[in-house]
CSV table of C-alpha atoms in Angstrom, one decimal:
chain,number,residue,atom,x,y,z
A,673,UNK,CA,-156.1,124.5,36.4
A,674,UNK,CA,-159.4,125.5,34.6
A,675,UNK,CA,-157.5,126.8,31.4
A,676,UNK,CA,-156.2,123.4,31.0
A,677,UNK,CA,-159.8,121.6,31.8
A,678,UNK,CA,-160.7,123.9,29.2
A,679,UNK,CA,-158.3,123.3,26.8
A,680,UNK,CA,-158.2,119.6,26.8
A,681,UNK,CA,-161.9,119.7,26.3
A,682,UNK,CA,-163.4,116.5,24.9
A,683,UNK,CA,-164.2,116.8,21.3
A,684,UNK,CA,-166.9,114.8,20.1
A,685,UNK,CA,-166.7,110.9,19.3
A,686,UNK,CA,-165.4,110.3,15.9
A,687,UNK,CA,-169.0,108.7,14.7
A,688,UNK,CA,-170.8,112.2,15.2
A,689,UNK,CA,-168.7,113.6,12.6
A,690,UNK,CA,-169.4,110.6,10.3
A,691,UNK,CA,-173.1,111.2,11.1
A,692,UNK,CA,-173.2,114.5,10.6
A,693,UNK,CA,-171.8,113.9,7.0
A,694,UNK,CA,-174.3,111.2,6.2
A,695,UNK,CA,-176.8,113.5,7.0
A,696,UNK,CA,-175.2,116.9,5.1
A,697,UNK,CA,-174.5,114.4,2.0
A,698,UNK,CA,-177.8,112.3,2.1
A,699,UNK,CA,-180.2,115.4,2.4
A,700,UNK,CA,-179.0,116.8,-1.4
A,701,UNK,CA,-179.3,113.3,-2.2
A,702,UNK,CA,-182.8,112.8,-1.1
A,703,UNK,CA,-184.0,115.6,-2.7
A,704,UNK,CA,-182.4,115.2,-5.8
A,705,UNK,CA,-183.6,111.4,-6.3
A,706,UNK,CA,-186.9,112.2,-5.0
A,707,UNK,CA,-187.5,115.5,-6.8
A,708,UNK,CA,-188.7,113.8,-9.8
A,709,UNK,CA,-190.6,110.5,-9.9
A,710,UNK,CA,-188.3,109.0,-12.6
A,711,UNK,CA,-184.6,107.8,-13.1
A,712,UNK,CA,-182.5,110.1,-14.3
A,713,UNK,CA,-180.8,109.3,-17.8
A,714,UNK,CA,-181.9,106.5,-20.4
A,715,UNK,CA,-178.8,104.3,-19.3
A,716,UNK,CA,-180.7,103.7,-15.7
A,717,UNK,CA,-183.3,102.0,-17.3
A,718,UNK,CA,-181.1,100.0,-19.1
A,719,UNK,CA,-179.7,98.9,-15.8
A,720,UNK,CA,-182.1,98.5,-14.0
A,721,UNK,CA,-184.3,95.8,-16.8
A,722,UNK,CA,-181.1,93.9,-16.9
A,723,UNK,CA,-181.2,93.3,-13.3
A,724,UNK,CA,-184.8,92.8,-13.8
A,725,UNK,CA,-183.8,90.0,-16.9
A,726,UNK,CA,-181.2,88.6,-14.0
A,727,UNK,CA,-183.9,87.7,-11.9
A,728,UNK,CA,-186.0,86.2,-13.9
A,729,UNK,CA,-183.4,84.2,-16.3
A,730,UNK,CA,-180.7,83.4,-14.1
A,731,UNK,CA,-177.3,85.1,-12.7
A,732,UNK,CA,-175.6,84.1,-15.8
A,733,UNK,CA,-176.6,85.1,-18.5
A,734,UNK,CA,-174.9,83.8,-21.9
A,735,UNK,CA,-176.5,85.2,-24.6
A,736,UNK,CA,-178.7,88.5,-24.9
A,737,UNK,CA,-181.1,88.0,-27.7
A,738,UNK,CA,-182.7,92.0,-26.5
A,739,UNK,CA,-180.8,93.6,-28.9
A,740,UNK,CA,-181.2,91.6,-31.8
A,741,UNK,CA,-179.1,94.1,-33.7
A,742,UNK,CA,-175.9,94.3,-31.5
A,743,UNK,CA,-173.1,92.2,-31.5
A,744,UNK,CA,-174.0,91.2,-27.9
A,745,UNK,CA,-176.5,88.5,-29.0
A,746,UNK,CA,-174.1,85.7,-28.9
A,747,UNK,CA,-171.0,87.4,-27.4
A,748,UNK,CA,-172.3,88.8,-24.4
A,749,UNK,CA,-170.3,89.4,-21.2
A,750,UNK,CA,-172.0,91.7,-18.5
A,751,UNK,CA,-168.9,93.9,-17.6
A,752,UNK,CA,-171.1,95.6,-14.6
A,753,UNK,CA,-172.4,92.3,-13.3
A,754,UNK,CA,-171.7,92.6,-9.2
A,755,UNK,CA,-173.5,96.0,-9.8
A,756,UNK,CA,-176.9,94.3,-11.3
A,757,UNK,CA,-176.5,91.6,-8.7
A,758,UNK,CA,-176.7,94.4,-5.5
A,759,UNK,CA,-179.8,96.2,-7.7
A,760,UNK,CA,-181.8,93.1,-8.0
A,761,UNK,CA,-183.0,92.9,-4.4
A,762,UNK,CA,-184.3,96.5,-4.2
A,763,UNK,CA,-186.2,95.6,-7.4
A,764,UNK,CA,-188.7,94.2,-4.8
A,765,UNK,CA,-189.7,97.2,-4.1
A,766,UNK,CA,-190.6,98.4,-7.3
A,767,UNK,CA,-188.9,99.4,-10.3
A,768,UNK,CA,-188.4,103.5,-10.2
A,769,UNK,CA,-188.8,102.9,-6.4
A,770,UNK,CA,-186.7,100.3,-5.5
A,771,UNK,CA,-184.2,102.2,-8.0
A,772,UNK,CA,-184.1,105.1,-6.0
A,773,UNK,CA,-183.9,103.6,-2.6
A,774,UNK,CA,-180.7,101.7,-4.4
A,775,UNK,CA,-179.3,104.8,-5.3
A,776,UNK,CA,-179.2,106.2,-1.9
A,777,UNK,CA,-177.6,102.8,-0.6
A,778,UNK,CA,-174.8,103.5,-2.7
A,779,UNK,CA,-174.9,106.9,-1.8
A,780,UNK,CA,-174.4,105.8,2.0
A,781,UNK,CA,-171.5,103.4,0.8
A,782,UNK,CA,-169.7,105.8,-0.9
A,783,UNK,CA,-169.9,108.1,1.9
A,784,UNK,CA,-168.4,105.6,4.4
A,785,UNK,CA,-165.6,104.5,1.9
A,786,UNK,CA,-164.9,108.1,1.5
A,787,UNK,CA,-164.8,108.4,5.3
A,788,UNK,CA,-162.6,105.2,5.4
A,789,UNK,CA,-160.1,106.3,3.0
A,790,UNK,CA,-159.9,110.1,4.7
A,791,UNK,CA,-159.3,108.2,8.3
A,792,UNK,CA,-156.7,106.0,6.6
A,793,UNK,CA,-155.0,109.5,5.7
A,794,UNK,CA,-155.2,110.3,9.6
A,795,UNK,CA,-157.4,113.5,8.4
A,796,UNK,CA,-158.8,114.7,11.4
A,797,UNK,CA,-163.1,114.0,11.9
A,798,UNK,CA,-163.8,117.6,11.5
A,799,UNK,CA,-161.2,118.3,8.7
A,800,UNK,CA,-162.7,115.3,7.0
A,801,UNK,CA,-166.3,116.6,7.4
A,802,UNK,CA,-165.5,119.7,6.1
A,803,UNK,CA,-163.9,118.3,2.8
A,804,UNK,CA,-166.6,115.5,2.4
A,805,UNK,CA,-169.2,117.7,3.0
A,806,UNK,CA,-168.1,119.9,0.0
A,807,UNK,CA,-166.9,117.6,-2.5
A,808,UNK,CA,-170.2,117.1,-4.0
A,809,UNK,CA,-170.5,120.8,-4.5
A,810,UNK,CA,-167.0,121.5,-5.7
A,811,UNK,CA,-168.2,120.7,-9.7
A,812,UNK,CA,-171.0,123.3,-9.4
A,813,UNK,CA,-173.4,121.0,-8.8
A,814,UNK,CA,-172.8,118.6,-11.6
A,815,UNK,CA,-171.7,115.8,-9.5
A,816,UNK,CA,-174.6,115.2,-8.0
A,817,UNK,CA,-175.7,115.2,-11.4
A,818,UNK,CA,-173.8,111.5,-11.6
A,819,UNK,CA,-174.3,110.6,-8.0
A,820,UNK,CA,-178.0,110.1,-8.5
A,821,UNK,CA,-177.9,108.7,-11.6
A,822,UNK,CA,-178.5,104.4,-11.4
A,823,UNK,CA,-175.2,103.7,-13.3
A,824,UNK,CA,-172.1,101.5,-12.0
A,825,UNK,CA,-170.1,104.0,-11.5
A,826,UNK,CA,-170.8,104.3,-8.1
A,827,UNK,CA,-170.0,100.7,-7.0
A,828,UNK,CA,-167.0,101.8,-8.7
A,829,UNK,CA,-166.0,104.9,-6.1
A,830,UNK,CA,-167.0,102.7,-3.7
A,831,UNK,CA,-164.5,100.3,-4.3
A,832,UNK,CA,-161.5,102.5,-5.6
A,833,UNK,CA,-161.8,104.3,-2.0
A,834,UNK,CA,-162.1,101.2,-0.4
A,835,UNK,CA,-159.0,100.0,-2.4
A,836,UNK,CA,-157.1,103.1,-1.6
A,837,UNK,CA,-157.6,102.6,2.1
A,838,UNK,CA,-156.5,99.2,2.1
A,839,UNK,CA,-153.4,99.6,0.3
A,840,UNK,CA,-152.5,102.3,2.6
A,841,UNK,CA,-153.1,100.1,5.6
A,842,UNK,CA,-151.3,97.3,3.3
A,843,UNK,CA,-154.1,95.3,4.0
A,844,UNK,CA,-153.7,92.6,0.9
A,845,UNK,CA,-156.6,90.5,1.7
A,846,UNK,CA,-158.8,93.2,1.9
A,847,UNK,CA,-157.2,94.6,-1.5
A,848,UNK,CA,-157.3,91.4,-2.7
């Protein structure tokens, strides 16, 4: 009787694991986006004074007289624009601050799409913890390189995982 109380132990509830990887994949984060008191590559800037342009001028922007040498002056068409729209609030809160706090927000969302897609699998918690907690690391350190960067790209993994997970659970209005 007490082999089997011990075997079917209780393991944890599912959100501990999902915890425990926030925590393991947001404390590299941290120190990586706080390490240095500036954004990492030119292109963040980029972003982040275009949100910055967004606020001030309007959602819609039809022109982009910036780069007066570009061909964007008069054909412009922002390709990353639901990204610029979720930067803009954190702008509030400074420009290289705000930035960074935004960075870790899509670091937290990626995390949860990740965990989404990996439960739509039917990976087990601690299988998926173990996996998610070394993908970061599995480039020698080169993805974090990108994951702290203030680019769209990861709105993007956020939304292919989210994608992948809805199309396994063939949920079309969530694909859609």
């Amino acid at each position: 009787m007490d082999v089997v109380k011990t075997i079917e132990k209780k393991s944890p509830p599912e959100w501990s694991y999902l915890a425990l990887l926030l925590v393991g994949w947001l404390t590299p984060a941290v120190f990586f986006v706080y390490a240095v008191h500036f954004l990492y590559e030119f292109d963040s800037y980029f972003h982040v004074h275009l949100a910055e342009i967004m606020s001030k001028h309007g959602l819609f922007l039809k022109e982009f007289p910036w780069v007066s040498e570009s061909i964007w002056v008069s054909d412009w068409f922002d390709k990353e624009w639901l990204f610029h729209i979720l930067l803009i609030p954190f702008l509030s809160l400074g420009r290289t601050e705000g930035t960074q706090l935004f960075i870790l927000f899509l670091n937290i969302l990626i995390v949860l799409a990740l965990w989404y897609a990996c439960r739509t699998l039917k990976r087990r918690p601690k299988a998926a913890l173990f996996w998610l907690l070394i993908l970061p690391w599995s480039c020698w350190g080169v993805f974090w390189v990108r994951l702290v960067m203030c680019r769209p790209h990861l709105l993007s993994i956020v939304i292919l995982f989210l994608a992948l997970g809805a199309m396994l659970r063939r949920k079309r209005l969530m694909l859609a």
